[in-house]
């Protein structure tokens, strides 16, 4: 197979994926289709766990380092403002002469799935200086535990990963992590007309203001500061009762300057958290910041081809990888999760060309 054949086949596969709804946690139908497709196209064993699929290099040798190619098969739910049918691949030409494929998941993340699959097929036609694994993962959009997290322990040791996400084929060399905090303020109820009780809502507002003003001492050279945003608050039952409990939630985007666990402790100290008056509880600390060293051979090859590195504020399956990784794929992040999502055919063609140029004969 040559690159032109791979490009045409990848575009055909993307259209087939769009036609099968694959909202997170409901990916069985698209996984079934892809499993059969991958088996027929590669004549290799397609491994499966839950709705995650992977292929292992037919030349695999545990004495060589291993590179993981990963992209996700799930999508968000379509919004009501779509003008195209989200589950019918629609091909149109724009005013610049580019060919667009509209459909849910076209940009995020189907284009990366099909591009990386066909690059895996191209590269494994011959033995590379490294092992190559392709993984199409599920539940990425919800960071689900039946997604990549359930698969990584089943794979051979991974030395580095290239994650396909819409970045305009520019390398995201670091990615913020995520911690969601549930805050609870405890006061004492009383009558609103009298000067009694302890208003839990005011306690929570004081804490929220401290979170808003807090600045972490260290900043990431790539990702900047840790970002803390209160995104919800709930208190009170009726107008004349002082609320004795107030709950709020906080979105925290972490960086490689701190571990998620350290960030939680520093924020607790910032708001003077105590078990009886104010608590901050993380839902999880598993979604860690991630990245790759500037000197890594994979990144150096990409930079030699004129790509511009950047730090990414958005989350991907990288957050669950405990090995070096970078994010690079066709499409634009700004199109993700939007109505009338699309990918340009030329972007898929460019991606396959660039991936192949980066990875062919790469020495890790």
Short mmCIF file of C-alpha atoms in Angstrom, two decimals:
data_model
loop_
_atom_site.label_atom_id
_atom_site.label_comp_id
_atom_site.label_asym_id
_atom_site.label_seq_id
_atom_site.Cartn_x
_atom_site.Cartn_y
_atom_site.Cartn_z
CA UNK A 1 0.00 0.00 0.00
CA UNK A 2 1.26 3.50 -0.82
CA UNK A 3 0.38 6.79 0.88
CA UNK A 4 -2.18 7.86 -1.73
CA UNK A 5 -4.08 4.58 -1.34
CA UNK A 6 -3.97 4.97 2.44
CA UNK A 7 -5.33 8.52 2.23
CA UNK A 8 -8.30 7.51 0.08
CA UNK A 9 -9.10 4.51 2.28
CA UNK A 10 -8.87 6.59 5.46
CA UNK A 11 -11.41 9.09 4.13
CA UNK A 12 -13.79 6.27 3.25
CA UNK A 13 -13.45 4.79 6.74
CA UNK A 14 -14.13 8.15 8.37
CA UNK A 15 -17.43 8.42 6.49
CA UNK A 16 -18.39 4.96 7.75
CA UNK A 17 -17.57 5.97 11.33
CA UNK A 18 -19.66 9.15 11.15
CA UNK A 19 -22.68 7.11 10.02
CA UNK A 20 -22.62 5.08 13.26
CA UNK A 21 -23.56 6.98 16.44
CA UNK A 22 -20.77 6.56 19.01
CA UNK A 23 -21.56 8.81 21.95
CA UNK A 24 -19.38 8.10 24.99
CA UNK A 25 -20.33 4.87 26.80
CA UNK A 26 -22.38 3.81 23.78
CA UNK A 27 -19.58 2.90 21.36
CA UNK A 28 -20.35 -0.79 20.79
CA UNK A 29 -21.68 -0.42 17.24
CA UNK A 30 -18.74 1.61 15.95
CA UNK A 31 -16.28 -0.63 17.82
CA UNK A 32 -17.85 -3.70 16.20
CA UNK A 33 -17.53 -2.14 12.76
CA UNK A 34 -13.95 -1.00 13.34
CA UNK A 35 -12.89 -4.36 14.73
CA UNK A 36 -14.07 -6.14 11.59
CA UNK A 37 -12.62 -3.43 9.34
CA UNK A 38 -9.22 -3.53 11.03
CA UNK A 39 -9.13 -7.32 10.88
CA UNK A 40 -9.95 -7.37 7.17
CA UNK A 41 -7.59 -4.51 6.29
CA UNK A 42 -4.55 -5.71 8.25
CA UNK A 43 -5.00 -9.48 8.42
CA UNK A 44 -3.75 -9.11 12.00
CA UNK A 45 -5.29 -9.99 15.36
CA UNK A 46 -7.42 -7.11 16.61
CA UNK A 47 -7.34 -7.05 20.40
CA UNK A 48 -10.39 -5.77 22.25
CA UNK A 49 -11.26 -4.86 25.84
CA UNK A 50 -14.64 -3.26 26.46
CA UNK A 51 -14.97 -1.01 23.36
CA UNK A 52 -11.23 -0.32 23.03
CA UNK A 53 -9.39 -1.84 20.05
CA UNK A 54 -5.68 -2.24 19.43
CA UNK A 55 -3.18 -3.68 16.98
CA UNK A 56 0.34 -4.78 17.87
CA UNK A 57 3.25 -4.51 15.45
CA UNK A 58 3.67 -7.83 13.58
CA UNK A 59 7.44 -7.30 13.98
CA UNK A 60 7.15 -6.78 17.75
CA UNK A 61 10.36 -7.37 19.68
CA UNK A 62 10.47 -6.59 23.40
CA UNK A 63 14.12 -5.56 23.04
CA UNK A 64 13.03 -2.47 21.09
CA UNK A 65 11.26 0.62 22.48
CA UNK A 66 7.52 0.87 21.86
CA UNK A 67 5.57 3.81 20.44
CA UNK A 68 1.83 4.04 21.02
CA UNK A 69 -0.46 5.70 18.46
CA UNK A 70 -3.75 6.58 20.15
CA UNK A 71 -7.01 8.29 19.17
CA UNK A 72 -10.54 7.94 20.52
CA UNK A 73 -13.68 6.64 18.84
CA UNK A 74 -16.34 8.24 21.07
CA UNK A 75 -18.06 11.59 20.60
CA UNK A 76 -20.08 14.05 22.64
CA UNK A 77 -23.83 14.22 22.11
CA UNK A 78 -24.91 16.38 19.15
CA UNK A 79 -26.40 19.75 20.02
CA UNK A 80 -29.82 20.83 18.74
CA UNK A 81 -28.30 23.54 16.52
CA UNK A 82 -26.83 21.22 13.87
CA UNK A 83 -27.82 22.25 10.34
CA UNK A 84 -26.37 19.05 8.82
CA UNK A 85 -27.37 15.55 9.88
CA UNK A 86 -24.69 14.74 12.50
CA UNK A 87 -24.83 11.03 11.62
CA UNK A 88 -24.69 11.38 7.86
CA UNK A 89 -21.31 12.28 6.34
CA UNK A 90 -21.95 15.30 4.13
CA UNK A 91 -19.28 16.37 1.63
CA UNK A 92 -19.20 20.03 0.54
CA UNK A 93 -16.72 22.45 -1.05
CA UNK A 94 -16.03 25.70 0.78
CA UNK A 95 -15.38 29.07 -0.84
CA UNK A 96 -11.63 28.41 -0.83
CA UNK A 97 -11.99 25.19 -2.77
CA UNK A 98 -11.38 22.88 0.21
CA UNK A 99 -13.45 19.72 0.55
CA UNK A 100 -15.18 19.42 3.91
CA UNK A 101 -16.71 16.32 5.51
CA UNK A 102 -19.42 17.30 7.99
CA UNK A 103 -20.51 14.90 10.72
CA UNK A 104 -20.33 14.29 14.46
CA UNK A 105 -16.82 13.16 15.36
CA UNK A 106 -15.34 14.10 11.98
CA UNK A 107 -12.89 16.52 13.61
CA UNK A 108 -12.91 15.13 17.16
CA UNK A 109 -11.67 12.52 16.82
CA UNK A 110 -12.45 10.42 13.74
CA UNK A 111 -9.91 12.09 11.48
CA UNK A 112 -7.12 11.18 13.90
CA UNK A 113 -8.41 7.62 14.29
CA UNK A 114 -8.36 6.87 10.56
CA UNK A 115 -5.11 8.75 9.92
CA UNK A 116 -3.19 6.95 12.67
CA UNK A 117 -4.66 3.56 11.73
CA UNK A 118 -3.47 3.89 8.16
CA UNK A 119 -0.09 5.24 9.24
CA UNK A 120 0.25 2.14 11.45
CA UNK A 121 -0.49 -0.01 8.40
CA UNK A 122 2.01 1.87 6.24
CA UNK A 123 4.79 1.77 8.80
CA UNK A 124 4.39 -1.88 9.77
CA UNK A 125 4.81 -3.02 6.17
CA UNK A 126 8.50 -3.01 7.10
CA UNK A 127 10.29 -3.41 10.40
CA UNK A 128 10.88 -0.09 12.17
CA UNK A 129 13.61 0.60 14.76
CA UNK A 130 10.82 0.53 17.36
CA UNK A 131 7.60 -1.37 18.04
CA UNK A 132 4.34 0.27 17.02
CA UNK A 133 0.95 -0.16 18.68
CA UNK A 134 -2.27 1.45 17.44
CA UNK A 135 -5.02 1.94 20.02
CA UNK A 136 -8.54 3.23 19.30
CA UNK A 137 -9.89 4.06 22.74
CA UNK A 138 -13.38 4.59 24.12
CA UNK A 139 -14.92 6.92 26.72
CA UNK A 140 -12.34 9.67 26.20
CA UNK A 141 -14.91 12.46 26.25
CA UNK A 142 -16.03 11.47 29.76
CA UNK A 143 -12.64 10.24 31.04
CA UNK A 144 -14.42 6.95 31.68
CA UNK A 145 -12.81 4.10 33.56
CA UNK A 146 -13.74 1.65 30.77
CA UNK A 147 -11.65 3.62 28.30
CA UNK A 148 -7.89 3.82 27.93
CA UNK A 149 -7.32 3.46 31.67
CA UNK A 150 -8.66 -0.10 31.49
CA UNK A 151 -6.45 -0.98 28.50
CA UNK A 152 -3.00 0.36 29.35
CA UNK A 153 -2.27 -2.42 31.88
CA UNK A 154 -2.98 -4.97 29.11
CA UNK A 155 -0.45 -3.52 26.65
CA UNK A 156 3.27 -4.15 26.43
CA UNK A 157 5.44 -1.51 28.11
CA UNK A 158 4.99 1.83 26.33
CA UNK A 159 7.95 4.20 26.04
CA UNK A 160 6.24 7.14 24.34
CA UNK A 161 2.85 7.99 22.86
CA UNK A 162 1.58 10.13 20.01
CA UNK A 163 -2.04 11.05 20.73
CA UNK A 164 -4.20 12.11 17.81
CA UNK A 165 -6.38 15.11 18.65
CA UNK A 166 -7.28 18.14 16.48
CA UNK A 167 -4.26 20.45 16.81
CA UNK A 168 -3.77 21.58 13.21
CA UNK A 169 -0.89 19.06 13.12
CA UNK A 170 1.09 21.22 15.54
CA UNK A 171 2.58 19.36 18.53
CA UNK A 172 1.04 19.99 21.96
CA UNK A 173 4.07 19.16 24.09
CA UNK A 174 2.27 19.58 27.41
CA UNK A 175 -1.34 19.28 28.51
CA UNK A 176 -3.12 20.49 31.60
CA UNK A 177 -4.60 18.01 34.03
CA UNK A 178 -7.96 18.28 35.78
CA UNK A 179 -9.22 18.15 39.35
CA UNK A 180 -12.86 18.82 40.19
CA UNK A 181 -13.35 19.89 43.80
CA UNK A 182 -16.61 19.62 45.72
CA UNK A 183 -16.80 22.30 48.40
CA UNK A 184 -19.09 22.17 51.42
CA UNK A 185 -19.54 24.99 53.93
CA UNK A 186 -21.29 24.20 57.22
CA UNK A 187 -23.06 26.96 59.17
CA UNK A 188 -26.04 27.10 61.54
CA UNK A 189 -29.63 27.70 60.57
CA UNK A 190 -31.70 30.54 62.00
CA UNK A 191 -34.45 33.04 61.16
CA UNK A 192 -33.43 35.53 58.49
CA UNK A 193 -35.34 38.34 60.26
CA UNK A 194 -33.23 38.00 63.41
CA UNK A 195 -29.49 38.25 63.95
CA UNK A 196 -28.98 34.52 64.51
CA UNK A 197 -27.38 31.52 62.89
CA UNK A 198 -24.23 31.24 60.79
CA UNK A 199 -24.84 31.71 57.09
CA UNK A 200 -23.14 28.84 55.22
CA UNK A 201 -23.60 30.74 51.96
CA UNK A 202 -21.40 33.56 53.22
CA UNK A 203 -18.78 31.08 54.40
CA UNK A 204 -18.76 29.55 50.93
CA UNK A 205 -18.55 32.96 49.25
CA UNK A 206 -15.54 33.86 51.38
CA UNK A 207 -13.85 30.64 50.31
CA UNK A 208 -14.75 31.20 46.67
CA UNK A 209 -13.24 34.69 46.79
CA UNK A 210 -10.01 33.28 48.26
CA UNK A 211 -9.89 30.68 45.50
CA UNK A 212 -10.44 33.39 42.92
CA UNK A 213 -7.58 35.50 44.28
CA UNK A 214 -5.10 32.70 45.03
CA UNK A 215 -1.96 32.56 42.91
CA UNK A 216 0.30 29.52 42.94
CA UNK A 217 3.97 30.40 43.50
CA UNK A 218 5.21 28.36 40.53
CA UNK A 219 4.11 28.54 36.90
CA UNK A 220 4.72 26.03 34.13
CA UNK A 221 7.03 27.27 31.38
CA UNK A 222 4.72 25.67 28.81
CA UNK A 223 1.25 25.71 30.36
CA UNK A 224 1.36 28.87 32.46
CA UNK A 225 -0.48 29.09 35.80
CA UNK A 226 -2.81 26.59 37.41
CA UNK A 227 -6.35 27.79 36.59
CA UNK A 228 -9.01 27.69 39.32
CA UNK A 229 -12.64 28.43 38.43
CA UNK A 230 -15.74 28.06 40.60
CA UNK A 231 -18.49 26.78 38.32
CA UNK A 232 -21.49 26.13 40.55
CA UNK A 233 -23.05 26.94 43.94
CA UNK A 234 -26.17 25.75 45.78
CA UNK A 235 -27.65 26.81 49.13
CA UNK A 236 -30.92 27.58 50.87
CA UNK A 237 -34.44 26.19 50.93
CA UNK A 238 -36.61 29.27 51.48
CA UNK A 239 -36.17 33.04 51.75
CA UNK A 240 -36.51 33.38 55.53
CA UNK A 241 -34.16 30.62 56.72
CA UNK A 242 -30.41 31.11 57.14
CA UNK A 243 -28.83 28.22 55.15
CA UNK A 244 -26.77 25.86 57.29
CA UNK A 245 -25.14 24.16 54.30
CA UNK A 246 -23.77 25.49 51.03
CA UNK A 247 -22.18 23.37 48.33
CA UNK A 248 -20.07 24.56 45.43
CA UNK A 249 -17.87 23.03 42.74
CA UNK A 250 -14.52 24.12 41.43
CA UNK A 251 -12.82 23.30 38.13
CA UNK A 252 -9.02 23.20 38.54
CA UNK A 253 -6.75 22.90 35.49
CA UNK A 254 -3.39 21.71 36.77
CA UNK A 255 0.07 21.99 35.23
CA UNK A 256 3.38 20.16 35.36
CA UNK A 257 4.53 22.62 38.05
CA UNK A 258 2.64 20.58 40.69
CA UNK A 259 1.08 17.18 41.16
CA UNK A 260 -2.71 17.13 41.40
CA UNK A 261 -2.43 16.05 45.02
CA UNK A 262 -0.21 19.04 45.86
CA UNK A 263 -2.64 21.43 44.21
CA UNK A 264 -5.51 20.12 46.34
CA UNK A 265 -3.55 20.59 49.57
CA UNK A 266 -2.45 24.11 48.63
CA UNK A 267 -6.03 25.15 47.88
CA UNK A 268 -7.24 23.69 51.16
CA UNK A 269 -4.66 25.79 52.97
CA UNK A 270 -5.65 28.88 50.98
CA UNK A 271 -9.28 28.69 52.17
CA UNK A 272 -8.46 27.55 55.73
CA UNK A 273 -10.39 24.34 55.23
CA UNK A 274 -11.49 22.52 58.39
CA UNK A 275 -13.71 19.40 58.58
CA UNK A 276 -16.39 21.11 60.69
CA UNK A 277 -16.69 24.41 58.76
CA UNK A 278 -15.37 24.05 55.23
CA UNK A 279 -14.30 21.04 53.20
CA UNK A 280 -12.76 20.72 49.74
CA UNK A 281 -12.94 17.16 48.41
CA UNK A 282 -11.49 16.11 45.03
CA UNK A 283 -13.67 13.80 42.99
CA UNK A 284 -10.45 12.29 41.65
CA UNK A 285 -6.79 13.17 41.18
CA UNK A 286 -6.21 10.64 38.40
CA UNK A 287 -6.28 13.11 35.47
CA UNK A 288 -2.71 14.38 35.75
CA UNK A 289 -0.90 16.95 33.60
CA UNK A 290 1.27 15.34 30.93
CA UNK A 291 3.95 16.12 28.40
CA UNK A 292 7.27 15.30 26.78
CA UNK A 293 10.85 16.47 27.23
CA UNK A 294 12.08 19.01 24.68
CA UNK A 295 14.99 16.73 23.77
CA UNK A 296 12.90 13.63 23.02
CA UNK A 297 13.67 12.17 19.55
CA UNK A 298 9.98 12.08 18.60
CA UNK A 299 9.54 15.78 19.29
CA UNK A 300 12.87 16.67 17.69
CA UNK A 301 11.84 14.95 14.44
CA UNK A 302 8.56 16.88 14.45
CA UNK A 303 10.31 20.19 15.05
CA UNK A 304 12.74 19.49 12.21
CA UNK A 305 9.72 19.40 9.90
CA UNK A 306 8.76 22.96 10.81
CA UNK A 307 6.04 22.34 13.35
CA UNK A 308 5.40 24.80 16.21
CA UNK A 309 5.10 23.38 19.75
CA UNK A 310 2.51 24.69 22.22
CA UNK A 311 0.89 23.89 25.56
CA UNK A 312 -2.69 22.63 25.50
CA UNK A 313 -5.38 23.68 28.02
CA UNK A 314 -7.76 20.89 26.95
CA UNK A 315 -7.87 17.37 28.32
CA UNK A 316 -7.30 14.12 26.42
CA UNK A 317 -6.35 10.50 27.14
CA UNK A 318 -2.83 11.81 27.80
CA UNK A 319 -4.05 12.60 31.31
CA UNK A 320 -4.05 8.87 32.06
CA UNK A 321 -0.64 8.10 30.54
CA UNK A 322 2.30 7.75 32.91
CA UNK A 323 4.91 7.89 30.15
CA UNK A 324 6.07 10.67 27.80
CA UNK A 325 3.45 11.75 25.28
CA UNK A 326 2.53 14.52 22.89
CA UNK A 327 -0.69 15.44 21.12
CA UNK A 328 -0.87 16.14 17.39
CA UNK A 329 -3.61 15.53 14.87
CA UNK A 330 -5.65 16.85 11.93
CA UNK A 331 -8.38 19.41 12.39
CA UNK A 332 -8.81 22.30 14.80
CA UNK A 333 -9.71 22.20 18.49
CA UNK A 334 -12.07 25.15 17.97
CA UNK A 335 -14.38 22.91 15.89
CA UNK A 336 -14.67 20.25 18.59
CA UNK A 337 -18.02 19.90 20.38
CA UNK A 338 -19.62 22.44 18.03
CA UNK A 339 -22.61 22.15 15.73
CA UNK A 340 -21.74 21.27 12.12
CA UNK A 341 -18.34 19.91 13.06
CA UNK A 342 -16.22 19.15 10.00
CA UNK A 343 -12.81 18.03 8.80
CA UNK A 344 -11.18 18.97 5.53
CA UNK A 345 -10.11 16.10 3.27
CA UNK A 346 -6.84 17.93 2.73
CA UNK A 347 -6.21 17.88 6.49
CA UNK A 348 -6.39 14.09 6.58
CA UNK A 349 -4.09 13.84 3.59
CA UNK A 350 -1.60 16.19 5.24
CA UNK A 351 -1.80 14.26 8.52
CA UNK A 352 -0.97 10.91 6.95
CA UNK A 353 1.92 12.47 5.04
CA UNK A 354 3.32 14.19 8.11
CA UNK A 355 2.84 11.27 10.49
CA UNK A 356 4.65 9.02 8.03
CA UNK A 357 7.50 11.49 7.56
CA UNK A 358 7.92 11.83 11.34
CA UNK A 359 7.73 8.15 12.23
CA UNK A 360 9.35 6.30 9.36
CA UNK A 361 12.78 5.04 10.50
CA UNK A 362 12.60 7.13 13.69
CA UNK A 363 15.21 6.12 16.26
CA UNK A 364 13.85 6.40 19.79
#
